[in-house]
Coordinates of C-alpha atoms in Angstrom, one line a residue:
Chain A
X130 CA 0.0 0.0 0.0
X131 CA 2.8 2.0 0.9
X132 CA 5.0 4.2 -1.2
X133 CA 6.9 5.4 1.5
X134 CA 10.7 3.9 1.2
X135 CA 12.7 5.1 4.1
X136 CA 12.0 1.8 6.2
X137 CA 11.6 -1.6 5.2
X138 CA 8.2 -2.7 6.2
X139 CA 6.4 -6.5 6.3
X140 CA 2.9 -7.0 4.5
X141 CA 0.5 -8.5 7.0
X142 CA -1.3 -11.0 4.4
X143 CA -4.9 -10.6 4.5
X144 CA -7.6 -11.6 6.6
X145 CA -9.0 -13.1 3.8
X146 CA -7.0 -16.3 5.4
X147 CA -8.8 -19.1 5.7
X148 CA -6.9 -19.4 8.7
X149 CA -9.1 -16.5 10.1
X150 CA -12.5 -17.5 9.7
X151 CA -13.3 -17.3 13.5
X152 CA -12.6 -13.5 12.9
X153 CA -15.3 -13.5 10.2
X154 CA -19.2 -11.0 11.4
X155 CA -21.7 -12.0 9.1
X156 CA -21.5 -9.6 6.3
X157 CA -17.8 -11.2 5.6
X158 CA -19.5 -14.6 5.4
X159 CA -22.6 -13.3 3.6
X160 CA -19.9 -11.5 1.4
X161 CA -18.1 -14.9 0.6
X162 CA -20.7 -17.6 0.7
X163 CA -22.4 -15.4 -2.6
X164 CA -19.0 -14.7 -4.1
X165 CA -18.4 -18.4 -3.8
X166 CA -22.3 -19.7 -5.0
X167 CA -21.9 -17.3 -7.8
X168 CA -18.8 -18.6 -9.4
X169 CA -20.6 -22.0 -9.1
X170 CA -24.0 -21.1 -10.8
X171 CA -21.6 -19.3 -13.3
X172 CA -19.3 -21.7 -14.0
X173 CA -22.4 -24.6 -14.1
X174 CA -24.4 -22.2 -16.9
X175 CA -21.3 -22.4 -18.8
X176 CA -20.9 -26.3 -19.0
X177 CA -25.0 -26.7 -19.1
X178 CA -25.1 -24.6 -22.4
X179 CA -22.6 -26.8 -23.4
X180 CA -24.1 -30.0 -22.6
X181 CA -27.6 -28.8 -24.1
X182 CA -26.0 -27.6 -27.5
X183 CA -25.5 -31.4 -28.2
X184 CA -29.7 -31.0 -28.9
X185 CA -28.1 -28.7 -31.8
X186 CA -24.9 -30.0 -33.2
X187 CA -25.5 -34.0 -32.3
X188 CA -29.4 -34.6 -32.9
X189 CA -32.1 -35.1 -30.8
X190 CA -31.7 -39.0 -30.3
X191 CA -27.8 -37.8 -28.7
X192 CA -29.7 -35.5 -26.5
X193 CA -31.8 -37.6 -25.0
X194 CA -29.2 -40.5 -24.9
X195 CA -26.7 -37.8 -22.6
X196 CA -29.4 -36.2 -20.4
X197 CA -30.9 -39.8 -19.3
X198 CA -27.0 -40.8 -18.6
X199 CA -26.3 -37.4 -16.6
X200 CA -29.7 -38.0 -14.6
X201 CA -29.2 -41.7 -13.4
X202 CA -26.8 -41.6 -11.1
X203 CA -27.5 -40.8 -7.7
X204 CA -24.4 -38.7 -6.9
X205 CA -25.4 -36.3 -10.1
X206 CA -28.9 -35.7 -7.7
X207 CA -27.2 -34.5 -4.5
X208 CA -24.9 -32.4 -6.6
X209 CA -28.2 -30.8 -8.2
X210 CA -29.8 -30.5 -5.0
X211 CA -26.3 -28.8 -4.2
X212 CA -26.5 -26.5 -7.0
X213 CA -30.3 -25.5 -5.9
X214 CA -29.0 -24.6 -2.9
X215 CA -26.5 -22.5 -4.1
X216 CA -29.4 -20.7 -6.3
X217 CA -31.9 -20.4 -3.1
X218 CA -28.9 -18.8 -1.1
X219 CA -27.5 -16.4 -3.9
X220 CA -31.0 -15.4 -4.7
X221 CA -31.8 -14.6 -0.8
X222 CA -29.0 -12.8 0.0
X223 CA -29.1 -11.5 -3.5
X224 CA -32.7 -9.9 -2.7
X225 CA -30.8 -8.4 1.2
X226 CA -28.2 -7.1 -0.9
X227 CA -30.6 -5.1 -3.5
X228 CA -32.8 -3.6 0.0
X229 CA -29.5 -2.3 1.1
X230 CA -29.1 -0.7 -2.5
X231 CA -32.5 0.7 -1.3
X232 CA -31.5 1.9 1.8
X233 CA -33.5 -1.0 3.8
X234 CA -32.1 -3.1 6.5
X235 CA -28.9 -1.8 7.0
X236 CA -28.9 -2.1 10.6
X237 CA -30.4 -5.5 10.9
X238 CA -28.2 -7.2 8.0
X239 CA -26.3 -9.6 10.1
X240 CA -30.0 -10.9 11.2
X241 CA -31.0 -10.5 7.4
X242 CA -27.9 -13.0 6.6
X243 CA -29.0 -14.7 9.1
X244 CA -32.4 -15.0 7.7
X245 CA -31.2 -15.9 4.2
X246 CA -29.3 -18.9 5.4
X247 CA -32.4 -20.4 7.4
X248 CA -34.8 -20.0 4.8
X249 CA -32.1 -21.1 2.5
X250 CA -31.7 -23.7 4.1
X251 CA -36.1 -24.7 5.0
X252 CA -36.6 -24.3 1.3
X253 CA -33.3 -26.6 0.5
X254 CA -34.7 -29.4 3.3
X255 CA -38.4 -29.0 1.8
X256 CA -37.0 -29.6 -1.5
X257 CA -34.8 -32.5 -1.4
X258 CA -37.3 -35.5 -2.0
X259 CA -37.8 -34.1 -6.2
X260 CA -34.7 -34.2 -6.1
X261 CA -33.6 -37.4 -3.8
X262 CA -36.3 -39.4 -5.4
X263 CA -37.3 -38.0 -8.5
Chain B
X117 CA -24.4 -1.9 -15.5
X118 CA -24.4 -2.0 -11.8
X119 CA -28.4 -1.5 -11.6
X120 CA -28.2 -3.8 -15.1
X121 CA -26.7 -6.5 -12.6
X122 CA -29.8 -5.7 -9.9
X123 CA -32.2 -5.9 -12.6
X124 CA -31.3 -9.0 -13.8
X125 CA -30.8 -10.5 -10.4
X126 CA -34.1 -9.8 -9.2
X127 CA -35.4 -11.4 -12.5
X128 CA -33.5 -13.9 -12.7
X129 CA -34.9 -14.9 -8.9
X130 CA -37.9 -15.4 -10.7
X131 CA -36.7 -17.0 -14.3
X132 CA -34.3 -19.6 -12.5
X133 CA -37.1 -20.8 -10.0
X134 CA -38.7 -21.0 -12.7
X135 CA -36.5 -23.0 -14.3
X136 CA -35.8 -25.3 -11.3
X137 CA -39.6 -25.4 -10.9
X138 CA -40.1 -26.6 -14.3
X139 CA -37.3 -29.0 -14.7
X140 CA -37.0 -30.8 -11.3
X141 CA -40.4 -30.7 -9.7
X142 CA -42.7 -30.9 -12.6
X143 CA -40.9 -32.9 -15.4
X144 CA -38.1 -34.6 -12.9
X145 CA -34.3 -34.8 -13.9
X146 CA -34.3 -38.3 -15.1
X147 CA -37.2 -37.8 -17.2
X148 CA -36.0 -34.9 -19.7
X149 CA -36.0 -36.4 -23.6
X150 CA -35.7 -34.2 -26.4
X151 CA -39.4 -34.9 -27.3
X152 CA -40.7 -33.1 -23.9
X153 CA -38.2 -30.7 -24.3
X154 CA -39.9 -30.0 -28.5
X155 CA -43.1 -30.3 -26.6
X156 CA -42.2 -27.6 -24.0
X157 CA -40.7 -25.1 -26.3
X158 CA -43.1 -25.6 -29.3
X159 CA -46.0 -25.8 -27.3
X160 CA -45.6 -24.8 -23.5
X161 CA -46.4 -26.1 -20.5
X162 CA -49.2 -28.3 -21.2
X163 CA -51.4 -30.6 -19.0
X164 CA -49.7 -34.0 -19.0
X165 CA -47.8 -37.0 -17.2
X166 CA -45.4 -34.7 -15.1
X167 CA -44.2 -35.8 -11.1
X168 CA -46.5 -32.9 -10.1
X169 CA -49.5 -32.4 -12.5
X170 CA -50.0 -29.1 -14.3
X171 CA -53.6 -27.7 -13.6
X172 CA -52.7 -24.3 -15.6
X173 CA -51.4 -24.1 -19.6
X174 CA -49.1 -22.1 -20.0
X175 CA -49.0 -20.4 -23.1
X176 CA -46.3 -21.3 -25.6
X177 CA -45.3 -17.7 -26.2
X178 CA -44.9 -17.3 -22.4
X179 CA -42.8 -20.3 -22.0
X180 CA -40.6 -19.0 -25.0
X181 CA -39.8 -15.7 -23.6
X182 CA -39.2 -17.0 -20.2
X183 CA -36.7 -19.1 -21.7
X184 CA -34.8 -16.6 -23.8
X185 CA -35.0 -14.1 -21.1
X186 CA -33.5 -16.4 -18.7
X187 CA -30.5 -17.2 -21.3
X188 CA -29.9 -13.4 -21.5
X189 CA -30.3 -12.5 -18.1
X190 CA -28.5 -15.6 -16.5
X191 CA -25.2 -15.0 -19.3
X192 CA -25.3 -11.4 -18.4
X193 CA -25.4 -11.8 -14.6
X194 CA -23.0 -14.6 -14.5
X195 CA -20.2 -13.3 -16.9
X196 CA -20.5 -9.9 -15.5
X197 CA -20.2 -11.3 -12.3
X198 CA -17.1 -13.3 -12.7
X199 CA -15.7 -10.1 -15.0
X200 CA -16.1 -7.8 -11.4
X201 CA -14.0 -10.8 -9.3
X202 CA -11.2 -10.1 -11.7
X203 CA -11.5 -5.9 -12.1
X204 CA -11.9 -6.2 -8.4
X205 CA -7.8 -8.0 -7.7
X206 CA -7.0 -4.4 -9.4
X207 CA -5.2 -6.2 -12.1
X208 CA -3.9 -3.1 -14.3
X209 CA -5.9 -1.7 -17.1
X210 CA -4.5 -4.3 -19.3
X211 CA -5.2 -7.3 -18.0
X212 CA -8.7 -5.8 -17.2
X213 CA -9.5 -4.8 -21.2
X214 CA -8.5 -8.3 -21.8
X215 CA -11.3 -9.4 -19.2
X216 CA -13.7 -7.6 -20.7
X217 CA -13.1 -9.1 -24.0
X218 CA -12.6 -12.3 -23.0
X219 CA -16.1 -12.1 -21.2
X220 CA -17.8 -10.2 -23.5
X221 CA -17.1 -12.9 -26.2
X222 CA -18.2 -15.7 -23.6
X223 CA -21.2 -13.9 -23.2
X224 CA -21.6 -13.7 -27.3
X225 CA -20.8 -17.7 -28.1
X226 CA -23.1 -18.6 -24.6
X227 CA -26.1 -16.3 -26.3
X228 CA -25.5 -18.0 -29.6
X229 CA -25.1 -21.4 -28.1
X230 CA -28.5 -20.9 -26.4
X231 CA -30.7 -19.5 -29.2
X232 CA -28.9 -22.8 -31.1
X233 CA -30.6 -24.8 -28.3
X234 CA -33.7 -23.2 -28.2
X235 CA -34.0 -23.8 -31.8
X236 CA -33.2 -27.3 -32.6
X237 CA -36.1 -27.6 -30.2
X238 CA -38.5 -25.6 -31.7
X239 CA -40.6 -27.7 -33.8
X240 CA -43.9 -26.0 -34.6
Chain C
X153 CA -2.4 3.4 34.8
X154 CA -1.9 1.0 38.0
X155 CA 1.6 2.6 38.7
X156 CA 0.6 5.9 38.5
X157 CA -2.7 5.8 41.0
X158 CA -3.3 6.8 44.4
X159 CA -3.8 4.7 46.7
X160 CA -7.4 5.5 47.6
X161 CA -7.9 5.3 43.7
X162 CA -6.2 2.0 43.6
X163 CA -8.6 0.7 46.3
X164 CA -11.5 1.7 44.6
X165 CA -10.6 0.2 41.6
X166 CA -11.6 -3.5 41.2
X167 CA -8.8 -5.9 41.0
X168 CA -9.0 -8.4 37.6
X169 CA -6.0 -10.2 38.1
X170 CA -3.4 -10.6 36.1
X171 CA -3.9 -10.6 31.8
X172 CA -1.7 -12.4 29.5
X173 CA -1.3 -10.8 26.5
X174 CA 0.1 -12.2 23.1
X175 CA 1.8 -9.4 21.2
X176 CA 2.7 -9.1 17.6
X177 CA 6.6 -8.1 17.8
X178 CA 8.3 -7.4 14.1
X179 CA 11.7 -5.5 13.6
X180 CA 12.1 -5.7 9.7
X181 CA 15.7 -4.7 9.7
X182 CA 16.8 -7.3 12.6
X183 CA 14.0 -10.1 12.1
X184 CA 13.4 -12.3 9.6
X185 CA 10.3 -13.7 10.7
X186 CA 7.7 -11.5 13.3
X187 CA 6.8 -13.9 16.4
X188 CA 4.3 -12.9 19.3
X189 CA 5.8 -12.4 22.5
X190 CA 3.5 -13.2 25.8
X191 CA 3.4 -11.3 28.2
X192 CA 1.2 -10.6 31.7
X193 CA 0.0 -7.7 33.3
X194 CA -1.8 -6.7 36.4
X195 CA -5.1 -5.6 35.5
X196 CA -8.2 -3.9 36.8
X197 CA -11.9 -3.2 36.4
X198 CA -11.3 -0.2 34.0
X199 CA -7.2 -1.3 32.3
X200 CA -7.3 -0.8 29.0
X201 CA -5.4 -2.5 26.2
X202 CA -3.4 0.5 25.8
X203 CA -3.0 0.3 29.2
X204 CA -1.7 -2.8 29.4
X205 CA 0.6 -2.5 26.5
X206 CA 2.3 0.8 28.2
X207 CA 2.4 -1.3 31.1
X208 CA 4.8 -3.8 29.0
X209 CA 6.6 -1.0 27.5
X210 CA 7.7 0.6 31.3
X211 CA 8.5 -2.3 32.9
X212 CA 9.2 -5.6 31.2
X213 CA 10.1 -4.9 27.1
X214 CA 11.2 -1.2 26.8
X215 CA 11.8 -1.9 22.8
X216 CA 7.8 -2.4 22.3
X217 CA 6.9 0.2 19.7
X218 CA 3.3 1.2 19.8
X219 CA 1.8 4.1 18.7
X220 CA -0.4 6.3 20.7
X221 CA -1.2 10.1 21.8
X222 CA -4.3 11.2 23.4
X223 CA -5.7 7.7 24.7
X224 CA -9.0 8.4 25.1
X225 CA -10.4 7.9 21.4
X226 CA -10.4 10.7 19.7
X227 CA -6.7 10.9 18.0
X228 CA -7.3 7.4 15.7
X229 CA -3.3 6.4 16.4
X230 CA -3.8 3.6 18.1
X231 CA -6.0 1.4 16.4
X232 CA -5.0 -2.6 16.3
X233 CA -6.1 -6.0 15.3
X234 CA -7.3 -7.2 18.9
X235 CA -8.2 -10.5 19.2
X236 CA -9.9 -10.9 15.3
X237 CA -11.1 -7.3 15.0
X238 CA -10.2 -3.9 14.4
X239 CA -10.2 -1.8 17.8
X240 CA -9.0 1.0 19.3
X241 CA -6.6 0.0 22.0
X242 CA -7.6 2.8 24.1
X243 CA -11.1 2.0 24.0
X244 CA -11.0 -1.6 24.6
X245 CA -11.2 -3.0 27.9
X246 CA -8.7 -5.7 28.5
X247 CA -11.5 -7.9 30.6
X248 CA -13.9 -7.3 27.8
X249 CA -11.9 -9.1 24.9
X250 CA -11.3 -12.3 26.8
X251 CA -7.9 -14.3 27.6
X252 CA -5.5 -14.2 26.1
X253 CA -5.6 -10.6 24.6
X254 CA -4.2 -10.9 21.3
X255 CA -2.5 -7.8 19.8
X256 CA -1.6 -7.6 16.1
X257 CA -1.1 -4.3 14.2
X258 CA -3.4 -4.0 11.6
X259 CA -4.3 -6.4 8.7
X260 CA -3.9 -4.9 5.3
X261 CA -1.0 -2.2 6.1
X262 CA 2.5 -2.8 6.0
X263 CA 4.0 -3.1 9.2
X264 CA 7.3 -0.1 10.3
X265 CA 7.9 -1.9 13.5
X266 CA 5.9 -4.2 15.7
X267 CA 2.2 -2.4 16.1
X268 CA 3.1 0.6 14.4
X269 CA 1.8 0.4 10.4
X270 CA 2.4 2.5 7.5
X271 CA -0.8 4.8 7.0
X272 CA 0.9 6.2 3.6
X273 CA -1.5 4.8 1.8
X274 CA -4.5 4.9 3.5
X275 CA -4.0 9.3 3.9
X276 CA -3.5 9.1 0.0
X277 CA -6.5 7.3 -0.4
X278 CA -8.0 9.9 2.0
X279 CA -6.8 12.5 -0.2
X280 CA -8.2 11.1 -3.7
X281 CA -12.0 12.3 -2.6
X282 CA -10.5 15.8 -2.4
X283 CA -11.6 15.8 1.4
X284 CA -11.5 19.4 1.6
X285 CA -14.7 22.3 1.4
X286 CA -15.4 23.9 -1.7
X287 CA -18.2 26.4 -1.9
X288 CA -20.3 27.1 -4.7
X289 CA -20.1 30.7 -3.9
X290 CA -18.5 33.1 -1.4
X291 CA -20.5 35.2 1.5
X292 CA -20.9 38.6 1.4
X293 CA -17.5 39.8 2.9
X294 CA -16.9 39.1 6.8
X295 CA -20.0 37.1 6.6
X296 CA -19.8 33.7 8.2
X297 CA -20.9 30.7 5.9
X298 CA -23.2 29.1 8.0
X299 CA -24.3 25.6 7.2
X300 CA -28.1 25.1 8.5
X301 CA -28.8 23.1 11.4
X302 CA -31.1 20.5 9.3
X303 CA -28.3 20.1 7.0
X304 CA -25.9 19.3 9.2
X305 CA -27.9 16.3 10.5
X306 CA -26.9 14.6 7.8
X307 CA -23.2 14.5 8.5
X308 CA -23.5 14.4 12.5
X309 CA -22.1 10.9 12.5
X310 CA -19.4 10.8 9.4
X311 CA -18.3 14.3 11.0
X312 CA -16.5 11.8 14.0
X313 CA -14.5 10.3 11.6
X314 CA -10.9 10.0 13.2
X315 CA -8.8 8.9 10.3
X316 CA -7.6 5.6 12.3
X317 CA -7.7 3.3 9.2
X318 CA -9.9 0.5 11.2
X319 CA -12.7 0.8 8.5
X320 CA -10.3 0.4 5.4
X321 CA -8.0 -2.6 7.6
X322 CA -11.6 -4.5 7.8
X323 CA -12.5 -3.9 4.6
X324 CA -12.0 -7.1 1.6
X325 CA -12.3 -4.9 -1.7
X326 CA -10.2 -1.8 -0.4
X327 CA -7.9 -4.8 0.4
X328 CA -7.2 -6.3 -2.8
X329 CA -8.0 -3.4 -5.0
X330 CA -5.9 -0.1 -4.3
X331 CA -8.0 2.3 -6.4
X332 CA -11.1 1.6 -4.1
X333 CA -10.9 4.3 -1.8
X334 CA -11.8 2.5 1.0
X335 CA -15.0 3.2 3.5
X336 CA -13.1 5.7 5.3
X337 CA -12.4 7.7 2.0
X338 CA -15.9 7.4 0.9
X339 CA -17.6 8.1 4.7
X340 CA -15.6 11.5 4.8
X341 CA -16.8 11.9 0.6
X342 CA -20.1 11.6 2.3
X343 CA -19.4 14.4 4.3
X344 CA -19.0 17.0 1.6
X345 CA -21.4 15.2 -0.9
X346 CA -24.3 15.9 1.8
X347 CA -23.1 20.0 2.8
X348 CA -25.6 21.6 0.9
X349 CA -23.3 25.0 1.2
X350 CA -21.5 23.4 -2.4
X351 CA -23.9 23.4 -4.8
X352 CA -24.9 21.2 -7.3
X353 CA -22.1 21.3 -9.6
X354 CA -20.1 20.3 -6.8
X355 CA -22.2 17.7 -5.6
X356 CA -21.8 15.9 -9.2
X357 CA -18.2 16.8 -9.2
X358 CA -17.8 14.7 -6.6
X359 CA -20.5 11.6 -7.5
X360 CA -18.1 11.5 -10.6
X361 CA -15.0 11.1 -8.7
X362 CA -16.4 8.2 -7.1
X363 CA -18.2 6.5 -9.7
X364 CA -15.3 5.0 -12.0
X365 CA -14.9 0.7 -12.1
X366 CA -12.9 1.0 -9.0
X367 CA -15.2 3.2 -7.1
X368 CA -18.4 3.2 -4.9
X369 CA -19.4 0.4 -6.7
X370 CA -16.7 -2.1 -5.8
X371 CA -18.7 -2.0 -1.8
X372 CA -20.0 -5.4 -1.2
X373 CA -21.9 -4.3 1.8
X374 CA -19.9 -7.1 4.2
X375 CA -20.7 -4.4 6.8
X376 CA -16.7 -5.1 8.2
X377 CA -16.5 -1.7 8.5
X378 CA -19.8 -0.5 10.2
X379 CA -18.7 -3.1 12.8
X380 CA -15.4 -2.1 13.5
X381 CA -15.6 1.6 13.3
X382 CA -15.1 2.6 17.1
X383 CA -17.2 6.0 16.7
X384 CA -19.7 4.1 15.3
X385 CA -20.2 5.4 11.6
X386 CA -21.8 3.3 9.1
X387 CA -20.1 3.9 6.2
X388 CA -21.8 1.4 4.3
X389 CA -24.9 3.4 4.6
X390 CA -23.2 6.6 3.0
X391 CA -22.0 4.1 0.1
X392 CA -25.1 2.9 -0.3
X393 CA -26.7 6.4 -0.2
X394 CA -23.7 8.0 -2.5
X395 CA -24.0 4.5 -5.4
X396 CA -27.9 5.3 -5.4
X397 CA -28.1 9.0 -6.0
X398 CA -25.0 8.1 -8.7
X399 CA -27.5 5.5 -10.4
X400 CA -30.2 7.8 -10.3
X401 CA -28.3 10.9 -11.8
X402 CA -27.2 8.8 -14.9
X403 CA -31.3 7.5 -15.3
X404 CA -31.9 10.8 -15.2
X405 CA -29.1 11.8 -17.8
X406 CA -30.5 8.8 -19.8
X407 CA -34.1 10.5 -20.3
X408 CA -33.0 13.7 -21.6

């Protein structure tokens, strides 16, 4: 940060460190757990467009022969239910961030995190069997 | 392009449950063949054999828009997204120009991969 | 300070018992590594970290460098990483942190010598929102410019901005990207953005100083630094205020 050169100073690393997540009040977590659902959603719409294009480039008997072999096994429907609950969470806390844009709920965000994880979390829970099962 | 990224959030809250609505509750994961998926895009969401049945049509025009919207709005959230991680390491104006290429032409070939999509399923 | 009371005050106070305290020790011209020395301290009812630490500095480690002046809040020199947060070691009761106290200097700043951190950067950063009055027009000669009472409502809390650098240590995006001027920068921005005595012009002026790809925009509202500011300014809130009014100028521009 410094551009001051008379003494030789040590950077202090960030408290970004994973090291320091007992330091972390809510916001930093709300903060990281979108950044991190984000890149997920982001980099999943990326490999889904180019799953489906197969529809396009290979025909529809392809298509249907790679979506039925993505869907059947089980692991593939805990990793959905997994990337649903990154949605519900990035949406929530999505929806707190654009009140604060509005000037609502600034001083009750950390409960407002709060709240996004829990009813993240309900809707996740209430969901699972489609995904479980179906 | 920040309130663009608002917008489209809010919307996409909406489009994407949608989405999820659509393909895991109603028509089920291990159930999507390209024939339901002509069926859905030609015709909408129709009364049929689903996991949950549909009481209400849903017109095929409304189905269509909420699918291209959702491609637009989730390409332009996502890449834009990503695009602020990198601006925001402070990277120098050079590496960040290259960013914004790099995701801008993402953004073009993911929008022209998914109008492709759309319309080897569209069958009317 | 124990070794300066009376003895009646002494009595009055409430014994705590002896503290230990961890503390960040770094010489970079001798050290290769920094290490954190412990050390313990009598305590009482009212010792304060900065307290304690002078305590180490007179009588067991005279070579601890820690900076302080007026120690009682209002000068912003000694504000530290204590125990996970940005504090003010002045204003931070040794009994009310827990055991061991931990004392770092703080994150994000490069570190002169033990608890004592460059703030180079962080006063440039200060500088970049051009925190300094300018009218839109001059008084009638040897009239004061008064600002109205309503008006300065607005800028009661920001106004107790002490320039300690807590805020901008706490803060993720000032912290990998230099350009973002940080929620100190941006509070004390607030400050002039909301004096109605600078006009309009000014009041755009400034929104446009703010608003580039590495300005208000980059706040991620993790709220760091309305927790850790120790005069209690939210300076989310004035980013949040400043980003909106920014938005709605350029709609604005848009219809024309």
């Amino acid at each position: 940060m410094s551009k001051d050169t008379r003494v030789e100073t040590y950077s202090r690393g960030l408290i970004e460190d994973p090291s320091r997540w007992k330091d972390w009040m809510g916001g930093m977590w709300a903060f990281y757990l979108h950044r991190f659902t984000g890149l997920v959603l982001s980099f999943y719409l990326v490999m889904h467009l180019f799953v489906l294009s197969t529809g396009y480039w290979m025909g529809h008997e392809t298509y249907t022969e790679v979506m039925q072999a993505i869907a059947a096994p089980k692991v593939i429907h805990v990793m959905e239910l997994g990337l649903f609950a990154a949605f519900v969470f990035h949406a929530l806390n999505g929806t707190r961030i654009v009140l604060f844009d509005m000037m609502r709920g600034l001083e009750i965000q950390e409960q407002l995190f709060y709240l996004s994880v829990a009813l993240s979390f309900a809707i996740v829970v209430a969901s699972a069997p489609f995904f479980l099962l179906g | 392009m920040w309130l663009l990224q608002r917008v489209t959030g809010v919307g996409l809250i909406f489009l994407l449950g949608f989405h999820f609505a659509v393909q895991h509750f109603i028509v089920g994961a291990t159930n999507v063949t390209a024939a339901n998926t002509v069926d859905r895009i030609t015709y909408g969401l129709i009364e049929g054999d689903h996991v949950i049945p549909v009481t209400i049509d849903m017109s095929a025009v409304m189905y269509q828009a909420s699918a291209l919207l959702l491609l637009a709005f989730s390409v332009f959230h996502g890449m834009y997204g990503v695009h602020n991680i990198v601006v925001e390491q402070n990277p120098g104006e050079k590496i960040e120009r290259l960013s914004r290429y790099f995701f801008t032409v993402l953004s073009v070939v993911l929008l022209i991969q998914g109008v492709l999509i759309f319309y080897a399923f569209f069958a009317p | 300070m124990a070794t300066t009371q009376t003895e009646s005050e002494a009595d009055a106070a409430t014994e705590v018992g002896s503290v230990e305290l961890e503390v960040f020790r770094y010489v970079p011209e001798e050290d290769d590594e920094p290490r954190f020395e412990s050390y313990t301290v009598d305590a009482e009812e009212g010792t304060t970290v900065l307290d304690a630490l002078i305590e180490i500095r007179d009588t067991e480690d005279a070579s601890l460098t820690v900076r302080h002046s007026c120690r009682m809040a209002r000068c912003g020199s000694d504000a530290l990483y204590i125990n996970g947060k940005q504090r003010l070691a002045c204003n931070t009761l040794v009994k009310e942190v827990g055991e061991p106290v931990k004392v770092e200097p703080l994150p994000r700043f490069d570190v002169i010598r033990d608890l004592v951190v460059d703030m180079e950067g962080f006063y440039d950063r200060m500088e970049a929102v051009e925190p300094w009055f300018q009218p839109s027009h001059e008084p009638e000669t040897g009239e004061e410019f008064l600002q109205s009472p309503e008006n300065r409502k607005n800028i009661d809390t920001v106004l107790d901005c002490i320039w300690c650098g807590a805020c901008t240590s706490s803060c993720s995006p000032a912290g990998t990207d230099d350009r973002f001027k940080g929620p100190a920068a941006l509070a004390k921005a607030y400050r002039f953005y909301k004096d109605e005595r600078e006009g309009e012009e000014a009041r755009k002026n400034r929104l446009r100083l703010l608003e580039d790809a590495h300005g208000i925009y980059r706040c991620h509202t993790q709220f760091n630094c309305t927790e850790v500011c120790p005069k209690g300014i939210s300076p989310t809130e004035a980013i949040m205020e400043m980003s909106r009014d920014a938005t709605k100028q350029k709609l604005a521009f848009w219809r024309r």
